[in-house]
mmCIF file of C-alpha atoms in Angstrom:
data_model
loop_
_atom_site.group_PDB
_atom_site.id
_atom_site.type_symbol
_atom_site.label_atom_id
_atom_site.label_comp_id
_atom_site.label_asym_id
_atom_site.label_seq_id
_atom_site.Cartn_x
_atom_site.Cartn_y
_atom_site.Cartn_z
ATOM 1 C CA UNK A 23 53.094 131.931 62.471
ATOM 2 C CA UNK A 24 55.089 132.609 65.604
ATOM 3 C CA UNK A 25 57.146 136.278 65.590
ATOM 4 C CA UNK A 26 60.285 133.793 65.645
ATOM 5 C CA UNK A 27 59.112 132.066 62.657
ATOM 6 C CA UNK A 28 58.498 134.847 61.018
ATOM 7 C CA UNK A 29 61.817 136.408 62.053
ATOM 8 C CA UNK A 30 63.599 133.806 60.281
ATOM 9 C CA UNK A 31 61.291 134.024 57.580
ATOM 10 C CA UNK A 32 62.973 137.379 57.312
ATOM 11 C CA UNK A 33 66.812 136.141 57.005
ATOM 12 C CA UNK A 34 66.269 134.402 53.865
ATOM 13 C CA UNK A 35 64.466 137.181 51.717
ATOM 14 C CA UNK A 36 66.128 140.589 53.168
ATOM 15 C CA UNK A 37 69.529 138.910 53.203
ATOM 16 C CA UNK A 38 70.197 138.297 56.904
ATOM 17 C CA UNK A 39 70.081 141.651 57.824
ATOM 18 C CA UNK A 40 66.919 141.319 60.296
ATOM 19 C CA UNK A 41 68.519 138.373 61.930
ATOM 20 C CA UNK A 42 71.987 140.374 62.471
ATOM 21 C CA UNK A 43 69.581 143.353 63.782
ATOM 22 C CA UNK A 44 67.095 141.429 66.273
ATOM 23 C CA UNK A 45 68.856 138.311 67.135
ATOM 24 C CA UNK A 46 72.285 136.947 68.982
ATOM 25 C CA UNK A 47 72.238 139.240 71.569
ATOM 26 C CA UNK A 48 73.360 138.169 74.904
ATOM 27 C CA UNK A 49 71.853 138.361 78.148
ATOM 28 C CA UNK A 50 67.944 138.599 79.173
ATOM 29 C CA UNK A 51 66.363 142.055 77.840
ATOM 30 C CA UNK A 52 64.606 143.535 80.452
ATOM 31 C CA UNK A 53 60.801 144.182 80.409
ATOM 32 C CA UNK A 54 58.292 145.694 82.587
ATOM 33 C CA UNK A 55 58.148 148.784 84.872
ATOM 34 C CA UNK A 56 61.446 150.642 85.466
ATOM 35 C CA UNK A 57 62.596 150.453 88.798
ATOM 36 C CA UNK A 58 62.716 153.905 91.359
ATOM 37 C CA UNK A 59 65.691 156.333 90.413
ATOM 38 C CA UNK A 60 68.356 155.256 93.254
ATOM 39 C CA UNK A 61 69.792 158.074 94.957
ATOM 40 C CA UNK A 62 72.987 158.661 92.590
ATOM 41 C CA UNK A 63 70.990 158.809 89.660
ATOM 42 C CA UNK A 64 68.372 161.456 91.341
ATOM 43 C CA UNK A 65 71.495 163.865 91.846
ATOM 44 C CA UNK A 66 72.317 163.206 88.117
ATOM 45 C CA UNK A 67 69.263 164.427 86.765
ATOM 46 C CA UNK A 68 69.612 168.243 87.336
ATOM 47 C CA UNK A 69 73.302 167.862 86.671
ATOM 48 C CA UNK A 70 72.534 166.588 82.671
ATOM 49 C CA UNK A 71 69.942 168.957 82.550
ATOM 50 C CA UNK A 72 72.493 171.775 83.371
ATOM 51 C CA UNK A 73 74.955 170.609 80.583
ATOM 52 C CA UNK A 74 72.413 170.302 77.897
ATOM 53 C CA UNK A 75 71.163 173.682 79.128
ATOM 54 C CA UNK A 76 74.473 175.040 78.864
ATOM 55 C CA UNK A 77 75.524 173.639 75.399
ATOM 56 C CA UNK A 78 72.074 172.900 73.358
ATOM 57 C CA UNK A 79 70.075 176.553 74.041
ATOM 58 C CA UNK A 80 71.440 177.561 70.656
ATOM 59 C CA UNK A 81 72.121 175.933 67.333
ATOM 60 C CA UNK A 82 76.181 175.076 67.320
ATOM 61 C CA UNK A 83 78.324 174.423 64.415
ATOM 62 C CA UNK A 84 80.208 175.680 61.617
ATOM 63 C CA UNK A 85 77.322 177.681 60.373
ATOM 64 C CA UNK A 86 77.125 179.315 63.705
ATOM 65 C CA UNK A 87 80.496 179.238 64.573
ATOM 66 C CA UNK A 88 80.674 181.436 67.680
ATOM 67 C CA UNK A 89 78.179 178.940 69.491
ATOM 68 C CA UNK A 90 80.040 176.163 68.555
ATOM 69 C CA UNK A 91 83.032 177.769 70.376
ATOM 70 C CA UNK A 92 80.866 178.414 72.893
ATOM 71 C CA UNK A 93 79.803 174.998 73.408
ATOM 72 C CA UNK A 94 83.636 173.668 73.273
ATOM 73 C CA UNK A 95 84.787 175.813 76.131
ATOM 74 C CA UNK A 96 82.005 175.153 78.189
ATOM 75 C CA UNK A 97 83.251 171.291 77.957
ATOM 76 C CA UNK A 98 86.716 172.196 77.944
ATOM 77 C CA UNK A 99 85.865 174.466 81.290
ATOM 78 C CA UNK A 100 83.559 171.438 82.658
ATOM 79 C CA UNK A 101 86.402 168.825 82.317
ATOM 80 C CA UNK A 102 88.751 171.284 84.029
ATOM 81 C CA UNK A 103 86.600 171.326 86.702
ATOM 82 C CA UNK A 104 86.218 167.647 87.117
ATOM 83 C CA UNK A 105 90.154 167.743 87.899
ATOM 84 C CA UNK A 106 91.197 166.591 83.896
ATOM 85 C CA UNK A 107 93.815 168.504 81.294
ATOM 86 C CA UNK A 108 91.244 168.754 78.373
ATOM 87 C CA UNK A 109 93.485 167.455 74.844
ATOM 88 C CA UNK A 110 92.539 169.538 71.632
ATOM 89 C CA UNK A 111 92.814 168.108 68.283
ATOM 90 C CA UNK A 112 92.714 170.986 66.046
ATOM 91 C CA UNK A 113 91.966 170.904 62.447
ATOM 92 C CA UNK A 114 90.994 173.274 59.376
ATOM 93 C CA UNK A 115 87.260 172.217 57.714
ATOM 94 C CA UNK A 116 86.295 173.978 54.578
ATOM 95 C CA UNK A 117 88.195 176.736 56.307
ATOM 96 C CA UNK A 118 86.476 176.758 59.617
ATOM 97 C CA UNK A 119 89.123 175.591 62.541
ATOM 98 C CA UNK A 120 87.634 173.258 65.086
ATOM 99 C CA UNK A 121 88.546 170.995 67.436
ATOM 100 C CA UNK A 122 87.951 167.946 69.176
ATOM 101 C CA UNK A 123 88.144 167.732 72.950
ATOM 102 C CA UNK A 124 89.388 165.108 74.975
ATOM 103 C CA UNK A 125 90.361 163.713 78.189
ATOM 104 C CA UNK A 126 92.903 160.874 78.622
ATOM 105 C CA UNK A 127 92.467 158.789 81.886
ATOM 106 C CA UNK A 128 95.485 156.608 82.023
ATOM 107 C CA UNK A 129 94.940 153.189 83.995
ATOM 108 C CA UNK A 130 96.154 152.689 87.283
ATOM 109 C CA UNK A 131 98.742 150.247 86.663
ATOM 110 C CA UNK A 132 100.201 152.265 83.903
ATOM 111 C CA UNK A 133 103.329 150.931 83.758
ATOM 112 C CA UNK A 134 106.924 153.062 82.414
ATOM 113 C CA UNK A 135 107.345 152.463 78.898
ATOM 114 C CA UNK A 136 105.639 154.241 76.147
ATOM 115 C CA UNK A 137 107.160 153.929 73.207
ATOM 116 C CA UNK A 138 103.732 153.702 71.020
ATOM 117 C CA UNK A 139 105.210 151.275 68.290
ATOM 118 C CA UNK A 140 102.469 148.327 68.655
ATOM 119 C CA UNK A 141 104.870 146.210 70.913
ATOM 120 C CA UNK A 142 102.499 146.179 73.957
ATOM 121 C CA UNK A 143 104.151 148.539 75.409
ATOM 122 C CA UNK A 144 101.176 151.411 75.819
ATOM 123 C CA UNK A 145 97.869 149.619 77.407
ATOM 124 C CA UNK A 146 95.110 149.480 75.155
ATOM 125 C CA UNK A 147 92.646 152.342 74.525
ATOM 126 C CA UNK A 148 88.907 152.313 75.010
ATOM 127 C CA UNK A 149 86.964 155.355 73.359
ATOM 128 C CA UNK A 150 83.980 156.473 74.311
ATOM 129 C CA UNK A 151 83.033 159.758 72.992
ATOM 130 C CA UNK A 152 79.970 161.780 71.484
ATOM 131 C CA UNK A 153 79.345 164.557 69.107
ATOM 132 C CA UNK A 154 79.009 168.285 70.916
ATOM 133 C CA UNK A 155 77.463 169.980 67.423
ATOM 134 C CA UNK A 156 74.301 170.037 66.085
ATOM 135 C CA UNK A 157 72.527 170.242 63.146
ATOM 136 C CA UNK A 158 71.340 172.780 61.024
ATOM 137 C CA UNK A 159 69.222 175.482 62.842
ATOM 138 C CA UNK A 160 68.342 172.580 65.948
ATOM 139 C CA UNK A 161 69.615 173.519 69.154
ATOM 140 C CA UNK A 162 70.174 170.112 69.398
ATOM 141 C CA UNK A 163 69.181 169.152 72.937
ATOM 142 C CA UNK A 164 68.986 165.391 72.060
ATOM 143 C CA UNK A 165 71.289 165.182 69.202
ATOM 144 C CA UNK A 166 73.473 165.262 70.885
ATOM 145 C CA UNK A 167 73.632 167.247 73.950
ATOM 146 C CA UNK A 168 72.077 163.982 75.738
ATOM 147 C CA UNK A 169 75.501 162.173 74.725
ATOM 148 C CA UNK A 170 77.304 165.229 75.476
ATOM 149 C CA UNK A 171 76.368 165.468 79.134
ATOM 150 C CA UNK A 172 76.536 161.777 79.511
ATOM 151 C CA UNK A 173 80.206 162.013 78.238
ATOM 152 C CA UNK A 174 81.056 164.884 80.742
ATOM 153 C CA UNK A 175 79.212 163.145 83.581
ATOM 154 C CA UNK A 176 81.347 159.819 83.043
ATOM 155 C CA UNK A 177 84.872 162.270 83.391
ATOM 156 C CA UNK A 178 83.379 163.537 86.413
ATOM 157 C CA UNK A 179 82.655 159.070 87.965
ATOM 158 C CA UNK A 180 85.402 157.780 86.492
ATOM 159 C CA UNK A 181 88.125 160.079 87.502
ATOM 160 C CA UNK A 182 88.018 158.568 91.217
ATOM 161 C CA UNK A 183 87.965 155.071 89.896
ATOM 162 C CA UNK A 184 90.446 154.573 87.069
ATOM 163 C CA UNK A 185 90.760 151.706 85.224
ATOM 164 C CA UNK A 186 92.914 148.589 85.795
ATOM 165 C CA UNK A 187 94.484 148.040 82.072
ATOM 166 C CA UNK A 188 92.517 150.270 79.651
ATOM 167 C CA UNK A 189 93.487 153.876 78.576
ATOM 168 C CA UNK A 190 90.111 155.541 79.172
ATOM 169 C CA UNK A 191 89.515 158.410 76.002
ATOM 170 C CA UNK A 192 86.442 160.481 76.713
ATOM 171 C CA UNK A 193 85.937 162.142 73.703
ATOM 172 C CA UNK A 194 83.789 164.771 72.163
ATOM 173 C CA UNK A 195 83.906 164.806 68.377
ATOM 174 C CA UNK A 196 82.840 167.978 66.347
ATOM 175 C CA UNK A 197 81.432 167.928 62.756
ATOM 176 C CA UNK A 198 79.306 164.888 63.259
ATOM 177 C CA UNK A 199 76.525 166.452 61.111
ATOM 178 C CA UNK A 200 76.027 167.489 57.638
ATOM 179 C CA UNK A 201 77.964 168.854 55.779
ATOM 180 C CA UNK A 202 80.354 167.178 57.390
ATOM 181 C CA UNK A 203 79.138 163.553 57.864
ATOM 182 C CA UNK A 204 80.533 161.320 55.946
ATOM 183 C CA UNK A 205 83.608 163.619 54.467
ATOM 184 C CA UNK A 206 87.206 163.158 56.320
ATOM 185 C CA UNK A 207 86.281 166.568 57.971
ATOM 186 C CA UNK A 208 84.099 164.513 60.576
ATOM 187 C CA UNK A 209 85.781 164.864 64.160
ATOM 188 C CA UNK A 210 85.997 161.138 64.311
ATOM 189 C CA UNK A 211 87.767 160.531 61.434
ATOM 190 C CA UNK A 212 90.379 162.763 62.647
ATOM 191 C CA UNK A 213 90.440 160.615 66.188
ATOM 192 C CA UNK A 214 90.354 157.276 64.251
ATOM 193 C CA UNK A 215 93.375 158.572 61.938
ATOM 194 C CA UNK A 216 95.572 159.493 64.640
ATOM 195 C CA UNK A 217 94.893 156.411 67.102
ATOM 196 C CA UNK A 218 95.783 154.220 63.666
ATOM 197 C CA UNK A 219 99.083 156.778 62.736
ATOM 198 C CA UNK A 220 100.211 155.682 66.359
ATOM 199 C CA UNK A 221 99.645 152.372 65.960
ATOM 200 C CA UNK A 222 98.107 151.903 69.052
ATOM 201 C CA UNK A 223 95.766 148.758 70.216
ATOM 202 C CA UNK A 224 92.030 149.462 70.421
ATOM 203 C CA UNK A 225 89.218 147.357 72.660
ATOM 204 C CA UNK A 226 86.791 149.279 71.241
ATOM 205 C CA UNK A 227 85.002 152.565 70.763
ATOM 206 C CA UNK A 228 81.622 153.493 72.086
ATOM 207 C CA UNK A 229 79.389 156.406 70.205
ATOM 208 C CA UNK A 230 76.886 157.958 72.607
ATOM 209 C CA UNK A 231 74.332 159.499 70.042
ATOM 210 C CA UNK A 232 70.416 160.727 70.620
ATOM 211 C CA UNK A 233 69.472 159.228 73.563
ATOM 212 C CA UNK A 234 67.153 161.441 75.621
ATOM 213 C CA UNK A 235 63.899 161.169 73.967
ATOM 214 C CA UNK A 236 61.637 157.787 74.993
ATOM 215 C CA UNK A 237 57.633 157.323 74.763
ATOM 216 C CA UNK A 238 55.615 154.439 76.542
ATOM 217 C CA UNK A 239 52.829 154.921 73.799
ATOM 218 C CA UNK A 240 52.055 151.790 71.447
ATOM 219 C CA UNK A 241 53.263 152.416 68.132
ATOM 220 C CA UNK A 242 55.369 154.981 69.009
ATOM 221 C CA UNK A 243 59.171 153.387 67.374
ATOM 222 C CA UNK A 244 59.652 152.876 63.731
ATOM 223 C CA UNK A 245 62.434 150.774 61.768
ATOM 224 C CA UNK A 246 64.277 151.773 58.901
ATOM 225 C CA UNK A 247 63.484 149.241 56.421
ATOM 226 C CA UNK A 248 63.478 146.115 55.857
ATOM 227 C CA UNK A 249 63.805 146.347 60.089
ATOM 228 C CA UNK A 250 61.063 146.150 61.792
ATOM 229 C CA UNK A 251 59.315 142.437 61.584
ATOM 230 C CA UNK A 252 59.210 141.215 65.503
ATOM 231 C CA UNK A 253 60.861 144.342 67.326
ATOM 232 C CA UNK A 254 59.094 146.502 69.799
ATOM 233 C CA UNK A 255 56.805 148.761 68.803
ATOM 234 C CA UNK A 256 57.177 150.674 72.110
ATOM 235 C CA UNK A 257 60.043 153.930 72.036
ATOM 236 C CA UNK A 258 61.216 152.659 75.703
ATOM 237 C CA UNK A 259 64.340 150.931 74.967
ATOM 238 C CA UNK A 260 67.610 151.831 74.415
ATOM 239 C CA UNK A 261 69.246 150.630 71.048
ATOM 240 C CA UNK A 262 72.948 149.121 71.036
ATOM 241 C CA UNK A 263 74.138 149.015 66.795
ATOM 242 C CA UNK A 264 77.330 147.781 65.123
ATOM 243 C CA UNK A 265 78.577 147.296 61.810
ATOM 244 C CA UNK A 266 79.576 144.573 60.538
ATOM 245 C CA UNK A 267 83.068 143.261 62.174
ATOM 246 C CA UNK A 268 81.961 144.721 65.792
ATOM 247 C CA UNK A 269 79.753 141.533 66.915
ATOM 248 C CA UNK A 270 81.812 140.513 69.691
ATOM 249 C CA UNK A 271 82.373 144.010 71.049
ATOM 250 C CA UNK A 272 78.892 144.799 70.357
ATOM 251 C CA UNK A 273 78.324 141.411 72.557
ATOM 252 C CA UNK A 274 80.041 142.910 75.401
ATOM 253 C CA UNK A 275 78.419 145.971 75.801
ATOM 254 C CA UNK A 276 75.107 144.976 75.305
ATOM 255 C CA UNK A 277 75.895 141.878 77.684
ATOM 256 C CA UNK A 278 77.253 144.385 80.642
ATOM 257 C CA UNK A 279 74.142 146.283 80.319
ATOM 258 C CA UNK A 280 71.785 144.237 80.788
ATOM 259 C CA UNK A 281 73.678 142.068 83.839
ATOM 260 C CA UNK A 282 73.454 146.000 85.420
ATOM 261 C CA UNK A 283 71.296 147.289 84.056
ATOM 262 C CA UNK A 284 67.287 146.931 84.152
ATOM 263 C CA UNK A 285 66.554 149.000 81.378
ATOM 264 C CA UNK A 286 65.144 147.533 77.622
ATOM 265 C CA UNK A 287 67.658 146.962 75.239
ATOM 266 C CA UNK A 288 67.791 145.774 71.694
ATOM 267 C CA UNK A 289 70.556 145.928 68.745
ATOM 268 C CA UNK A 290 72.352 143.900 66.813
ATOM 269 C CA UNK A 291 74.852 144.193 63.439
ATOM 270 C CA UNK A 292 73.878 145.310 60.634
ATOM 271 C CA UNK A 293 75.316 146.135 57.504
ATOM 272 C CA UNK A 294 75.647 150.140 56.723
ATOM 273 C CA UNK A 295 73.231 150.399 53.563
ATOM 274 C CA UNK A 296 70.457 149.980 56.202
ATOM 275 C CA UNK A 297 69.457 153.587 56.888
ATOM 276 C CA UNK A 298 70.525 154.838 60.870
ATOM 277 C CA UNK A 299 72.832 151.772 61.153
ATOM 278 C CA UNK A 300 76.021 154.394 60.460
ATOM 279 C CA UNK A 301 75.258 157.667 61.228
ATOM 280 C CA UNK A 302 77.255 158.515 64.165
ATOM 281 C CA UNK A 303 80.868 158.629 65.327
ATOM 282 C CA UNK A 304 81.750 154.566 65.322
ATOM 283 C CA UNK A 305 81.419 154.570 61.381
ATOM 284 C CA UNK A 306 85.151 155.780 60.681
ATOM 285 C CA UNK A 307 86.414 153.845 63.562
ATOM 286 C CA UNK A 308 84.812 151.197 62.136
ATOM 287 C CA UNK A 309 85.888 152.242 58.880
ATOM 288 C CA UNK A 310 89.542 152.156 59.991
ATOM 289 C CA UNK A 311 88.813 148.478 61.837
ATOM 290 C CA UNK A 312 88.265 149.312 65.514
ATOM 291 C CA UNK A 313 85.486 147.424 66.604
ATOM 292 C CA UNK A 314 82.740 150.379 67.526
ATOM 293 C CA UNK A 315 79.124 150.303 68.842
ATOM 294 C CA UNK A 316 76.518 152.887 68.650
ATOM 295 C CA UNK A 317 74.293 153.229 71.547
ATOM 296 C CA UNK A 318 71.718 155.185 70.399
ATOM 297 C CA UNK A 319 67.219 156.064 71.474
ATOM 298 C CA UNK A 320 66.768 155.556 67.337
ATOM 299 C CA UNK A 321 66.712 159.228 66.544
ATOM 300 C CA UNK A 322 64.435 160.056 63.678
ATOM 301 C CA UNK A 323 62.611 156.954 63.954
ATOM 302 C CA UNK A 324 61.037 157.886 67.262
ATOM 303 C CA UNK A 325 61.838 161.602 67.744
ATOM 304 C CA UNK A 326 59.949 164.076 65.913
ATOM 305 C CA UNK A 327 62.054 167.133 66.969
ATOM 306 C CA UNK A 328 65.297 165.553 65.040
ATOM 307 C CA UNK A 329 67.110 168.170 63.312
ATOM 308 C CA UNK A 330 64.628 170.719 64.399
ATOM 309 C CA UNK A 331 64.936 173.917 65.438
ATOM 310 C CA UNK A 332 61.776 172.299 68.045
ATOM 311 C CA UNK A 333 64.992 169.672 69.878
ATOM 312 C CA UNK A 334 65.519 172.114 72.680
ATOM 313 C CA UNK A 335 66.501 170.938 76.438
ATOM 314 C CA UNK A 336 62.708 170.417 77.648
ATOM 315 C CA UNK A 337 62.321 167.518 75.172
ATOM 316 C CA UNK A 338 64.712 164.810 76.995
ATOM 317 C CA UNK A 339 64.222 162.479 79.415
ATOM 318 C CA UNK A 340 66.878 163.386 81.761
ATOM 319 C CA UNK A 341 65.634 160.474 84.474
ATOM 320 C CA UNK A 342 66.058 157.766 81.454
ATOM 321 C CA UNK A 343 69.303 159.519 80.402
ATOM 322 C CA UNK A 344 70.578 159.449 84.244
ATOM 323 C CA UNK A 345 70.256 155.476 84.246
ATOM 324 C CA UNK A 346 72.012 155.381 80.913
ATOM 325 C CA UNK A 347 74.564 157.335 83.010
ATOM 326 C CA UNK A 348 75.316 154.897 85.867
ATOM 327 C CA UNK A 349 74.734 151.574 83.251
ATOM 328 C CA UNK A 350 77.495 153.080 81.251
ATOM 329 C CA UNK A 351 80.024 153.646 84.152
ATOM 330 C CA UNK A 352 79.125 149.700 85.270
ATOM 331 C CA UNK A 353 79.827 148.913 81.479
ATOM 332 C CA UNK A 354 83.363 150.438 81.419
ATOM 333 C CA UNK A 355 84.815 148.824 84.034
ATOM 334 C CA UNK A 356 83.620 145.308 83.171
ATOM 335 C CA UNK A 357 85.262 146.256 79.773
ATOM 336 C CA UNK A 358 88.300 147.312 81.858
ATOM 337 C CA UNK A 359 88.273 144.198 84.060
ATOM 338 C CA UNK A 360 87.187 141.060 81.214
ATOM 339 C CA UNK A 361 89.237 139.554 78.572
ATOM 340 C CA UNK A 362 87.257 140.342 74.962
ATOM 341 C CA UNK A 363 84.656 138.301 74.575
ATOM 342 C CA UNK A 364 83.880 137.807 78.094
ATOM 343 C CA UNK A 365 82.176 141.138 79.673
ATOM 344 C CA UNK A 366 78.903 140.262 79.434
ATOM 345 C CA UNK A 367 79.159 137.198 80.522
ATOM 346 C CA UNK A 368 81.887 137.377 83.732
ATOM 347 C CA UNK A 369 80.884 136.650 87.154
ATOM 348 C CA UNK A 370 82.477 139.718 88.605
ATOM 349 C CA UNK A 371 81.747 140.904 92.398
ATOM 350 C CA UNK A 372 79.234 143.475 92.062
ATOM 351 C CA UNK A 373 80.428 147.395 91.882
ATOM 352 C CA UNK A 374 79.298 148.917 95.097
ATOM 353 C CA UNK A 375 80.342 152.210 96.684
ATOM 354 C CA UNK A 376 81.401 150.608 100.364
ATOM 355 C CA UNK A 377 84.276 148.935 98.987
ATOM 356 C CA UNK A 378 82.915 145.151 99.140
ATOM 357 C CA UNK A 379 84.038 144.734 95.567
ATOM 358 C CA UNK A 380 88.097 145.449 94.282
ATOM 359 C CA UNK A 381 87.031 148.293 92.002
ATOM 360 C CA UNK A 382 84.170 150.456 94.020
ATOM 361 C CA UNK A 383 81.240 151.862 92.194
ATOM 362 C CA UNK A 384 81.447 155.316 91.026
ATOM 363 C CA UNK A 385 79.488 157.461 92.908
ATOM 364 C CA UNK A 386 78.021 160.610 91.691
ATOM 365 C CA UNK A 387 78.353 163.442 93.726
ATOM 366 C CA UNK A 388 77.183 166.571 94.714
ATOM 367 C CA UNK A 389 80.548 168.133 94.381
ATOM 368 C CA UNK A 390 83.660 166.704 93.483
#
């Protein structure tokens, strides 16, 4: 039997969910040897690793709540410094005040109204955000200073290049982890709730989570059941995960990324009661009917540091992580620049840096 046989094998007695995972994703995955680091992503490298250095030497959250503050200031101070006004979102948990931090990159034809009452008046907004705290006693250098850093590097490329039509939030969400997950005291939720109380038009909401830790060992990735049947067994590709009502979102990330992007991919939709498929920041958007992807390395199903006290900086693959950097850039402004439903799939000039193409390439940079 054939692994596509036996894939489809699969729909009928685990209830689809296999299919929604492995199949229907457009665009060609890529396989083989990564190409060279190109000479933005080398300077990104010790720029992550300085981040995750700076906010995941220590375990940070409620239970340690003077290196959670720690953490936020040092993104609030990093965003500064990348020429944004950081937003807080303050709010009380179980008697701990925190805050989500956030910058708002308006697009460049912005036009005068704003009246926020769903009339079109206010361009959509695009989210792309991470958690900043970790988990228990981990300093939590891949979950989820990896998203962290990616987050602040993308304020840092983007600012020079705003977008055409979307409202850009780059977000990073506290009280992702226990005890919080799951309870309205999750960062997200907050978010979520206020972008809803405002009424305002979504295109979608990206959750960076975990994504620093890859192996080119056989056998190295596991699947949550009943996952598993005719997917890599390889920890070298990137996942890309929605719930259910996010497949044509999900559709255009995953199709940017790999027109960019030479880098393995996988993903699909999947429905929640799967374990993994959820546990990050798109749930409540999801919840509240944003369409939300998780981009994710699989966490505990390849990573054996995961909420360990062991998931300190020296564990991530910061030359991975820099590609996911650049890809993620590419896959904004295709976002920015297609209808829905046609990112992946647009033939758009290429983004370069010398100005060939209507919106340039970001370019990392030394300073900026």
């Amino acid at each position: 039997m054939t692994i596509v046989a036996a894939a489809l094998l699969a729909l009928s007695t685990v209830g689809g969910a296999l299919g929604w995972f492995a199949l229907w994703l457009p665009g060609k995955r890529h396989a083989g040897a990564l190409a060279p680091l190109t000479a933005d992503e080398r300077i990104l490298v010790p720029r992550l690793r300085t981040h995750i250095d700076a906010i995941a030497s220590e375990p940070h959250n409620t239970a340690y709540p003077a290196a959670l503050e720690r953490a936020a200031v040092y993104i609030e101070r990093t965003l500064s410094m990348h020429g944004h006004a950081p937003v807080s979102q303050v709010f009380s948990a179980g008697g701990h005040v925190v805050r989500n931090i956030a910058t708002i990159i308006p697009p460049a034809s912005r036009g005068s109204k704003a009246d926020g009452n769903g009339d079109g008046s206010r361009p959509p907004v695009l989210v792309v955000g991470a958690h900043y705290d970790s988990a228990f006693d981990a300093p939590g250098a891949n979950d989820n200073g990896t998203g962290t850093a990616l987050v602040l590097e993308l304020a840092r490329l983007l600012r020079a290049v705003p977008l055409r039509s979307l409202e850009l939030h780059l977000v990073l969400f506290v009280n992702e982890e226990p005890p919080w997950f799951g309870t309205q005291h999750m960062g997200s939720v907050h978010y979520a709730s206020a972008l809803k109380a405002e009424r305002r038009s979504v295109r979608g909401m990206i959750s960076l989570e975990t994504l620093g830790a890859f192996s080119d060992a056989p056998g190295s990735q596991q699947y949550p059941a009943p996952l598993g049947l005719g997917l890599p067994a390889t920890a070298n590709f990137i996942a890309f995960v929605a719930l259910p009502g996010s497949r044509a979102f999900l559709h255009d990330v995953v199709g940017s990324f790999r027109r960019h992007t030479p880098f393995p991919t996988i993903g699909g939709v999947g429905p929640g009661w799967i374990e993994g498929l959820g546990w990050s920041d798109h749930a409540p958007f999801a919840e509240a009917r944003y369409e939300a992807v998780m981009i994710t390395d699989t966490a505990l199903f390849r990573y054996a540091h995961y909420h360990k006290p062991t998931d300190t900086p020296d564990k991530v693959d910061y030359e991975r992580l820099a590609r996911l950097t650049t890809a993620m850039a590419r896959v904004i402004h295709d976002l920015d620049r297609s209808p829905p439903g046609t990112a992946g799939v647009a033939a758009h000039p290429p983004l370069t840096a010398n100005g060939a193409a209507s919106v340039p390439e970001p370019r990392p940079a030394s300073a900026r």
